[in-house]
Coordinates of C-alpha atoms and ligand atoms in Angstrom, one line a residue:
M4 CA 26.5 -39.4 -65.8
K5 CA 22.9 -40.6 -65.9
D6 CA 20.6 -38.9 -68.4
I7 CA 19.1 -36.6 -65.8
K8 CA 17.9 -34.2 -68.6
K9 CA 15.6 -36.7 -70.2
T10 CA 12.5 -34.8 -69.2
K11 CA 11.3 -31.3 -70.3
T12 CA 13.4 -29.7 -67.5
K13 CA 15.6 -27.1 -69.2
A14 CA 18.6 -25.2 -67.8
P15 CA 18.0 -21.4 -67.8
V16 CA 20.2 -19.3 -70.0
E17 CA 22.8 -17.3 -68.1
P18 CA 22.6 -13.5 -68.5
F19 CA 26.3 -13.1 -68.1
K20 CA 29.7 -14.4 -69.2
I21 CA 32.5 -15.5 -67.0
K22 CA 35.6 -13.4 -66.8
M23 CA 37.4 -14.8 -63.9
V24 CA 37.4 -18.3 -62.3
E25 CA 38.5 -19.9 -59.1
I26 CA 40.0 -23.4 -59.5
V27 CA 38.3 -25.8 -57.3
N28 CA 39.6 -29.1 -56.1
L29 CA 37.5 -32.3 -56.4
P30 CA 38.9 -34.7 -53.8
N31 CA 38.8 -38.4 -54.8
Q32 CA 36.7 -41.1 -53.0
E33 CA 39.4 -42.0 -50.5
Q34 CA 40.0 -38.3 -49.6
R35 CA 36.3 -37.6 -49.2
T36 CA 35.8 -40.6 -46.9
K37 CA 38.7 -39.5 -44.8
A38 CA 37.6 -35.9 -44.7
I39 CA 34.0 -36.5 -43.6
E40 CA 35.1 -39.1 -41.0
K41 CA 37.6 -36.5 -39.6
A42 CA 34.8 -33.9 -39.6
G43 CA 32.7 -36.2 -37.4
Y44 CA 30.2 -36.5 -40.2
N45 CA 29.3 -32.9 -39.7
T46 CA 29.5 -30.7 -42.9
F47 CA 30.1 -27.6 -40.8
L48 CA 33.5 -29.1 -39.7
L49 CA 34.8 -29.7 -43.2
N50 CA 37.5 -27.3 -44.5
S51 CA 36.4 -25.4 -47.6
D52 CA 39.3 -26.8 -49.6
E53 CA 37.9 -30.3 -49.1
V54 CA 34.7 -29.1 -50.8
Y55 CA 34.0 -29.1 -54.5
I56 CA 30.6 -27.4 -54.6
D57 CA 29.7 -25.4 -51.5
L58 CA 25.9 -25.2 -51.0
L59 CA 26.0 -24.5 -47.3
T60 CA 24.5 -21.0 -47.6
D61 CA 23.4 -18.3 -50.0
S62 CA 24.5 -15.6 -47.6
G63 CA 27.5 -13.5 -48.6
T64 CA 28.5 -16.1 -51.2
S65 CA 27.4 -14.2 -54.4
A66 CA 29.8 -13.5 -57.3
M67 CA 30.2 -9.8 -57.9
S68 CA 30.1 -8.4 -61.4
D69 CA 32.8 -6.4 -63.2
N70 CA 30.6 -3.4 -62.6
Q71 CA 30.7 -4.0 -58.9
W72 CA 34.4 -4.7 -58.8
A73 CA 35.0 -1.5 -60.7
G74 CA 32.8 0.3 -58.1
L75 CA 35.2 -1.0 -55.3
M76 CA 37.9 1.1 -56.9
L77 CA 35.7 4.2 -56.5
G78 CA 35.4 3.6 -52.8
D79 CA 35.7 6.9 -51.0
E80 CA 37.3 6.8 -47.5
A81 CA 35.5 9.8 -46.3
Y82 CA 34.4 9.6 -42.6
A83 CA 31.4 11.8 -43.3
G84 CA 29.3 12.3 -46.4
S85 CA 30.9 9.6 -48.6
K86 CA 29.7 9.9 -52.2
N87 CA 29.2 6.1 -52.1
F88 CA 26.6 6.6 -49.4
Y89 CA 24.7 8.9 -51.7
N90 CA 24.9 6.4 -54.6
L91 CA 23.6 3.7 -52.2
E92 CA 20.8 5.9 -51.0
K93 CA 19.8 6.7 -54.6
S94 CA 19.9 3.0 -55.5
I95 CA 17.6 2.1 -52.6
Q96 CA 15.2 4.9 -53.4
D97 CA 15.1 3.8 -57.0
V98 CA 14.9 0.0 -56.6
L99 CA 12.8 -0.2 -53.4
G100 CA 11.1 3.2 -53.3
Y101 CA 12.0 4.1 -49.7
K102 CA 12.7 7.8 -48.8
Y103 CA 15.3 7.3 -46.0
V104 CA 18.3 5.0 -45.7
V105 CA 20.6 4.1 -42.7
P106 CA 23.4 1.7 -43.6
T107 CA 24.6 -1.0 -41.2
H108 CA 27.4 -3.6 -41.2
Q109 CA 25.0 -6.4 -42.1
G110 CA 21.3 -7.3 -41.7
R111 CA 21.4 -8.0 -38.0
G112 CA 22.7 -4.5 -37.4
A113 CA 19.5 -3.1 -38.9
E114 CA 17.5 -5.6 -36.8
H115 CA 19.2 -4.3 -33.7
L116 CA 18.3 -0.7 -34.7
I117 CA 14.6 -1.3 -35.5
S118 CA 14.0 -3.3 -32.4
A119 CA 15.7 -0.7 -30.2
V120 CA 13.8 2.1 -32.0
L121 CA 10.4 0.7 -31.8
I122 CA 10.3 -1.5 -28.7
E123 CA 10.4 1.1 -25.9
P124 CA 9.2 -0.2 -22.5
K125 CA 11.4 -3.1 -21.6
K126 CA 9.3 -3.7 -18.5
N127 CA 6.1 -4.7 -20.3
L128 CA 5.9 -7.7 -22.5
V129 CA 5.7 -6.7 -26.1
V130 CA 4.7 -8.9 -29.1
V131 CA 6.0 -8.7 -32.6
P132 CA 4.0 -11.1 -34.9
R133 CA 5.8 -12.4 -37.9
N134 CA 5.3 -14.9 -40.8
M135 CA 7.7 -17.5 -39.3
Y136 CA 10.7 -16.5 -37.2
F137 CA 14.2 -16.0 -38.4
T138 CA 17.1 -16.6 -35.9
T139 CA 18.6 -13.2 -35.7
S140 CA 15.3 -11.3 -36.1
K141 CA 13.8 -13.2 -33.2
I142 CA 16.7 -12.8 -30.8
H143 CA 16.7 -9.0 -31.3
V144 CA 13.1 -8.8 -30.3
E145 CA 13.7 -11.1 -27.3
I146 CA 16.7 -9.0 -26.1
Q147 CA 14.3 -6.0 -25.9
G148 CA 11.9 -8.1 -23.9
G149 CA 9.5 -9.1 -26.6
V150 CA 8.2 -12.4 -28.1
M151 CA 7.6 -13.3 -31.7
P152 CA 4.5 -15.4 -32.4
D153 CA 4.3 -17.1 -35.8
V154 CA 1.4 -15.9 -38.0
I155 CA 2.3 -17.6 -41.3
I156 CA -0.4 -19.7 -43.0
D157 CA -0.6 -23.4 -42.0
E158 CA 0.4 -24.5 -45.5
A159 CA 3.9 -23.3 -44.9
H160 CA 4.4 -26.1 -42.4
D161 CA 3.4 -28.8 -44.9
P162 CA 6.2 -29.9 -47.3
E163 CA 3.7 -31.4 -49.7
N164 CA 1.4 -28.4 -50.1
E165 CA 1.9 -26.5 -53.4
H166 CA 0.4 -23.2 -52.4
P167 CA 1.9 -20.6 -54.7
F168 CA 2.4 -18.0 -51.9
K169 CA 3.3 -20.2 -49.0
G170 CA 5.0 -17.3 -47.2
N171 CA 1.7 -15.4 -46.7
V172 CA 0.6 -14.0 -43.4
D173 CA -2.5 -15.7 -42.1
L174 CA -4.7 -12.6 -41.5
K175 CA -7.0 -14.4 -39.1
K176 CA -4.0 -15.5 -37.0
L177 CA -2.7 -11.9 -37.0
K178 CA -6.0 -10.5 -36.1
D179 CA -6.4 -13.0 -33.2
V180 CA -3.0 -12.0 -31.8
I181 CA -3.9 -8.3 -32.0
E182 CA -7.2 -8.9 -30.3
K183 CA -5.8 -11.1 -27.7
V184 CA -2.8 -9.0 -26.5
G185 CA -4.1 -5.6 -27.6
A186 CA -2.6 -3.3 -30.2
K187 CA -0.8 -1.3 -27.5
K188 CA 1.5 -4.2 -26.9
I189 CA 2.5 -4.6 -30.5
P190 CA 5.3 -2.1 -31.5
Y191 CA 5.2 -3.4 -35.1
V192 CA 4.1 -6.3 -37.3
N193 CA 7.1 -7.9 -39.1
V194 CA 6.7 -9.5 -42.5
E195 CA 9.4 -11.4 -44.3
M196 CA 9.6 -11.8 -48.0
N197 CA 10.6 -15.2 -49.6
V198 CA 10.5 -16.6 -46.1
N199 CA 13.9 -18.1 -45.4
M200 CA 13.0 -20.7 -42.8
A201 CA 10.0 -21.8 -44.9
G202 CA 12.4 -22.6 -47.8
G203 CA 12.3 -19.3 -49.7
Q204 CA 8.5 -19.2 -50.1
P205 CA 7.0 -15.9 -51.4
V206 CA 4.3 -13.6 -50.0
S207 CA 1.7 -12.3 -52.5
M208 CA 1.1 -8.6 -53.2
E209 CA -2.5 -9.0 -52.2
N210 CA -1.4 -10.4 -48.9
L211 CA 1.0 -7.5 -48.3
R212 CA -1.9 -5.1 -49.1
Q213 CA -4.2 -6.8 -46.7
V214 CA -1.7 -6.9 -43.9
R215 CA -1.3 -3.1 -44.4
E216 CA -5.1 -2.6 -44.3
L217 CA -5.5 -4.7 -41.2
C218 CA -2.6 -2.9 -39.4
D219 CA -4.0 0.5 -40.4
S220 CA -7.3 -0.4 -38.8
Y221 CA -5.4 -0.9 -35.5
N222 CA -2.9 1.9 -36.1
L223 CA 0.0 -0.5 -36.2
K224 CA 3.4 -0.1 -37.8
V225 CA 4.5 -2.6 -40.5
V226 CA 8.2 -3.4 -40.8
F227 CA 9.4 -5.7 -43.6
D228 CA 12.4 -8.1 -43.6
A229 CA 13.0 -7.3 -47.2
T230 CA 16.2 -9.4 -47.4
R231 CA 14.9 -11.6 -50.3
S232 CA 12.4 -9.1 -51.7
S233 CA 13.8 -9.2 -55.2
E234 CA 13.4 -12.9 -55.5
N235 CA 9.9 -12.6 -54.0
A236 CA 9.1 -9.9 -56.6
Y237 CA 9.9 -12.4 -59.3
F238 CA 7.4 -14.9 -58.0
I239 CA 4.7 -12.1 -57.9
Q240 CA 5.5 -11.3 -61.5
E241 CA 5.3 -15.0 -62.5
R242 CA 2.3 -16.1 -60.4
E243 CA 0.1 -13.2 -59.4
E244 CA -2.7 -11.9 -61.6
G245 CA -2.0 -8.4 -63.0
Y246 CA 1.8 -8.4 -62.5
S247 CA 3.1 -10.3 -65.5
N248 CA 3.7 -7.0 -67.4
K249 CA 5.2 -5.1 -64.6
S250 CA 8.9 -4.8 -64.1
I251 CA 10.6 -6.2 -61.0
K252 CA 11.4 -2.6 -59.9
E253 CA 7.8 -1.5 -60.2
I254 CA 6.7 -4.6 -58.2
L255 CA 9.3 -3.9 -55.5
N256 CA 8.2 -0.3 -55.3
E257 CA 4.6 -1.3 -54.8
M258 CA 5.6 -4.0 -52.2
M259 CA 7.6 -1.6 -50.1
S260 CA 4.8 1.0 -50.2
Y261 CA 2.8 -1.2 -47.8
S262 CA 5.5 -0.8 -45.1
D263 CA 6.7 1.9 -42.8
A264 CA 10.3 0.6 -42.9
C265 CA 12.4 -2.4 -43.7
I266 CA 15.5 -4.1 -42.6
Y267 CA 17.7 -5.7 -45.3
S268 CA 20.7 -8.1 -45.3
A269 CA 22.5 -7.2 -48.4
K270 CA 24.4 -10.5 -48.4
K271 CA 21.6 -12.2 -50.4
D272 CA 19.7 -10.4 -53.1
G273 CA 22.1 -7.4 -52.8
L274 CA 24.8 -9.5 -54.5
V275 CA 27.5 -8.5 -52.1
N276 CA 29.6 -10.4 -49.5
I277 CA 28.8 -8.1 -46.6
G278 CA 26.5 -5.2 -45.8
G279 CA 22.9 -4.3 -44.8
F280 CA 20.7 -1.3 -44.1
L281 CA 17.5 0.0 -42.6
A282 CA 15.2 1.9 -45.0
A283 CA 12.1 3.9 -44.1
N284 CA 9.2 6.0 -45.2
D285 CA 8.4 6.9 -41.7
E286 CA 10.3 9.9 -40.7
E287 CA 10.3 9.2 -37.0
I288 CA 11.7 5.7 -37.4
Y289 CA 14.4 7.2 -39.6
E290 CA 15.3 10.0 -37.2
K291 CA 15.7 7.6 -34.3
A292 CA 17.6 5.0 -36.2
R293 CA 19.9 7.7 -37.5
N294 CA 20.7 8.7 -34.0
L295 CA 21.3 5.2 -32.8
V296 CA 23.4 4.0 -35.7
V297 CA 26.1 6.4 -34.6
V298 CA 26.3 4.6 -31.2
Y299 CA 26.4 1.0 -32.6
E300 CA 27.6 1.0 -36.2
G301 CA 29.2 4.2 -37.3
L302 CA 28.2 7.6 -38.7
H303 CA 24.9 7.6 -40.5
T304 CA 26.6 7.9 -43.9
Y305 CA 28.6 4.7 -43.5
G306 CA 27.1 2.6 -40.7
G307 CA 29.9 0.1 -40.4
M308 CA 30.5 -0.3 -44.1
A309 CA 33.5 0.8 -46.1
G310 CA 32.8 3.3 -48.9
R311 CA 33.8 0.6 -51.4
D312 CA 31.3 -1.8 -49.9
M313 CA 28.5 0.7 -50.1
E314 CA 29.4 1.3 -53.8
A315 CA 29.4 -2.5 -54.5
L316 CA 26.0 -2.7 -52.9
A317 CA 24.6 0.3 -54.7
R318 CA 25.4 -1.5 -57.9
G319 CA 24.5 -5.0 -56.7
L320 CA 21.0 -4.0 -55.6
R321 CA 20.2 -2.8 -59.1
E322 CA 21.7 -6.0 -60.7
G323 CA 19.9 -8.2 -58.3
A324 CA 16.5 -6.6 -59.2
D325 CA 17.1 -7.1 -63.0
D326 CA 14.3 -9.0 -64.7
R327 CA 16.6 -11.2 -66.8
Y328 CA 18.9 -12.0 -63.9
L329 CA 16.1 -13.0 -61.6
E330 CA 14.5 -15.3 -64.2
Y331 CA 17.9 -17.1 -64.5
R332 CA 18.4 -17.2 -60.7
I333 CA 15.0 -18.6 -59.8
K334 CA 15.0 -21.0 -62.7
Q335 CA 18.5 -22.4 -61.9
V336 CA 17.2 -23.3 -58.4
R337 CA 14.1 -24.8 -60.0
Y338 CA 16.2 -26.7 -62.6
L339 CA 18.0 -28.5 -59.8
G340 CA 14.8 -29.2 -57.9
E341 CA 13.0 -30.6 -61.0
M342 CA 15.9 -32.9 -62.0
L343 CA 15.5 -34.4 -58.5
T344 CA 11.7 -34.7 -58.5
N345 CA 11.9 -36.3 -62.0
Y346 CA 13.7 -39.1 -60.3
G347 CA 11.3 -39.3 -57.4
V348 CA 13.7 -37.7 -54.9
P349 CA 11.5 -36.2 -52.1
I350 CA 11.9 -32.4 -51.7
V351 CA 9.9 -29.6 -50.2
K352 CA 7.4 -28.2 -52.6
P353 CA 6.9 -25.9 -54.4
I354 CA 10.6 -25.2 -55.1
G355 CA 11.5 -21.9 -53.4
G356 CA 13.8 -19.0 -54.3
H357 CA 17.2 -19.7 -52.7
G358 CA 17.5 -23.5 -52.5
V359 CA 16.1 -27.0 -52.6
F360 CA 15.3 -28.8 -49.4
L361 CA 15.5 -32.6 -49.3
D362 CA 12.9 -34.4 -47.1
A363 CA 15.1 -36.9 -45.2
L364 CA 12.2 -38.7 -43.5
K365 CA 10.9 -39.7 -46.9
F366 CA 14.4 -40.4 -48.1
F367 CA 15.1 -42.8 -45.3
P368 CA 11.7 -43.9 -44.2
E369 CA 13.0 -46.8 -42.0
M370 CA 15.7 -44.9 -40.2
P371 CA 15.0 -44.1 -36.5
R372 CA 14.9 -40.4 -35.7
D373 CA 17.7 -40.8 -33.2
Q374 CA 20.0 -42.0 -36.0
W375 CA 19.8 -38.5 -37.5
P376 CA 18.4 -39.0 -41.0
S377 CA 19.2 -35.4 -42.2
Q378 CA 22.7 -35.5 -40.7
T379 CA 23.3 -38.9 -42.4
L380 CA 22.0 -37.6 -45.7
A381 CA 24.2 -34.5 -45.7
A382 CA 27.2 -36.6 -44.8
S383 CA 26.4 -39.1 -47.5
I384 CA 26.1 -36.4 -50.1
Y385 CA 29.6 -35.1 -49.2
E386 CA 31.1 -38.6 -49.2
E387 CA 29.5 -39.3 -52.6
S388 CA 30.5 -36.1 -54.4
A389 CA 32.3 -33.5 -52.2
I390 CA 29.2 -31.3 -52.3
R391 CA 28.5 -29.5 -49.0
T392 CA 25.0 -29.1 -47.8
M393 CA 23.5 -28.4 -44.3
E394 CA 21.4 -30.5 -41.8
R395 CA 18.2 -28.7 -40.9
G396 CA 16.4 -31.2 -38.6
A397 CA 16.6 -32.6 -35.1
V398 CA 20.4 -31.9 -34.7
S399 CA 19.7 -28.2 -35.4
K400 CA 16.6 -28.1 -33.2
G401 CA 18.5 -29.3 -30.1
R402 CA 17.1 -30.4 -26.8
D403 CA 14.1 -29.3 -24.8
H404 CA 15.5 -26.9 -22.1
K405 CA 13.2 -28.3 -19.4
T406 CA 13.2 -32.0 -20.0
G407 CA 16.6 -32.4 -21.6
E408 CA 15.1 -34.6 -24.3
N409 CA 15.9 -34.4 -28.0
I410 CA 13.2 -32.5 -29.9
F411 CA 12.2 -34.2 -33.1
P412 CA 10.7 -31.6 -35.3
K413 CA 8.1 -32.3 -38.0
L414 CA 10.6 -31.5 -40.7
E415 CA 13.9 -33.3 -41.1
L416 CA 15.5 -31.5 -44.0
V417 CA 18.8 -31.2 -45.8
R418 CA 19.2 -27.6 -47.1
I419 CA 20.9 -27.2 -50.5
T420 CA 21.3 -23.4 -50.9
I421 CA 22.5 -22.0 -54.2
P422 CA 24.9 -19.1 -54.2
R423 CA 24.0 -16.4 -56.8
R424 CA 25.9 -16.4 -60.1
V425 CA 28.5 -18.8 -58.8
Y426 CA 27.9 -22.3 -60.1
T427 CA 27.1 -23.3 -63.7
N428 CA 24.1 -25.3 -64.8
T429 CA 26.4 -28.3 -65.5
Q430 CA 27.4 -28.2 -61.9
M431 CA 23.7 -28.3 -60.9
E432 CA 23.5 -31.5 -63.0
Y433 CA 26.4 -32.9 -61.1
V434 CA 24.6 -32.1 -57.8
A435 CA 21.4 -33.8 -59.1
D436 CA 23.2 -36.8 -60.4
S437 CA 25.1 -37.3 -57.1
I438 CA 21.9 -37.1 -55.0
I439 CA 20.1 -39.4 -57.3
K440 CA 22.9 -42.0 -56.9
I441 CA 22.5 -41.9 -53.1
F442 CA 18.7 -42.1 -53.5
E443 CA 19.2 -45.3 -55.5
K444 CA 21.3 -46.9 -52.9
R445 CA 19.5 -45.4 -49.9
E446 CA 18.5 -48.8 -48.4
Q447 CA 22.2 -49.6 -47.8
I448 CA 22.9 -46.4 -46.0
K449 CA 23.2 -46.7 -42.2
G450 CA 22.5 -43.9 -39.7
L451 CA 24.8 -42.1 -37.3
K452 CA 25.3 -41.9 -33.6
M453 CA 26.2 -38.7 -31.9
V454 CA 29.5 -39.0 -30.0
Y455 CA 30.1 -35.4 -29.0
E456 CA 27.4 -32.8 -28.2
P457 CA 28.1 -29.2 -27.2
E458 CA 25.6 -27.5 -25.0
D459 CA 24.4 -24.7 -27.3
L460 CA 23.8 -24.6 -31.0
R461 CA 25.1 -28.2 -31.2
F462 CA 24.7 -28.5 -35.0
F463 CA 27.8 -26.4 -35.5
Q464 CA 30.2 -28.6 -33.6
A465 CA 28.5 -32.0 -32.9
K466 CA 30.4 -35.1 -33.9
F467 CA 29.1 -38.4 -35.1
E468 CA 30.2 -41.9 -36.0
K469 CA 28.8 -44.4 -38.4
I470 CA 26.6 -47.1 -36.8
Ligands
PLP691 C1 20.5 -13.3 -43.3 C2 19.2 -12.9 -42.8 C3 19.1 -11.9 -41.8 C4 20.4 -11.4 -41.0 O1 21.3 -10.8 -41.9 P1 22.9 -10.8 -41.7 O2 23.3 -10.0 -42.8 O3 23.3 -12.3 -41.7 O4 23.2 -10.2 -40.4 C5 17.9 -11.4 -41.4 N1 16.8 -11.9 -42.0 C6 16.8 -12.8 -43.0 C7 15.5 -13.3 -43.6 C8 18.0 -13.3 -43.4 O5 18.0 -14.3 -44.3

């Protein structure tokens, strides 16, 4: 292995010890070449036992602690009034500061509830402005007959820009939308923390406060997508004036105080494999969501979750908002990113909270867009090292519905998402080393041609061949 640690980049110290391990297979070169060819050079089509390090997603992939596993044994199978629900409610009240809690089977269940509760007249077009869309969040607004204009700051769209709070809402854009369509057409303003589609970029406390003030002046509700709020709170503690001496929990409580409600996918910062919830300070939202959850998810004291899952989440939410844990978490992602930038590998900057994003257009500057540079890079990483990453570029973007032409978005990325508490820092070094090796021989790497293309969401199933 190359000396990838030659610079000042240091691995963060783990705030845990490992008590159980899963043996993982590292296929040899011949097996890797065969596997990726059989998968049509699409990492989604690899079997997980062909993968050594799986960095496809950070969703539902966290390792639970002994404390959480012990909590599973205390799962209470009560249909109504499970004690685990009350533990979860207390944990959310304590960590996030909301008064009311409605559990759901996962994040999109809560998105369904909030859109159904707040978007009433399906006849009239409604508008839900948000700092960049997220797939499931957008579709739930659209199903209710709404649209979701993007009001994130322009810096978020520029992979070179080092703005410390690249997830911020552009207040002028937001005000313009409100003035243009009128406050009556806006059931709520939606603000995401550590914006997923922007690469895990945080929102500042000042920005949250200003969004609240602006919305108050128009009497608008503010709903957070607080899925990655703990990781966002770490960036506020690290970067924003006046917060370095505050605990993550104090910061989270202040953040959430600027909203009327939030939706939450517990599969990320909640450190569980499944679960979600809606939490609120607004009593009316809570009352309506509590009535609806019975229709779609389950009684309001389990909402589609088993008692044991609520217990694991009650504990995971607290562990995921621990100061020492978050420092390790964010710095592990940064460790990987810095090892890559030290070697000149082009990545999106600054390094975000849940992953590192490779810039495939800079990686393969000569490769034509219709030879799928991101797809090629993700496939090459697997072939080199049995590491699984994800294409996030033109293959994911798909075709224009009207013209049938491929859309080539500004960003051609490969997403390297890091599961929480799962891989060691040595494994991060292996990842960096493998990508650097490909970077060094990038001129010899040929693109791909698409040989099978499904109509919808083609990135899941498309197949390719080497040119
Ligand atoms: C994952 C995610 C969701 C959806 O949650 P699920 O638990 O996958 O249903 C919503 N918003 C954001 C920002 C997410 O990352």
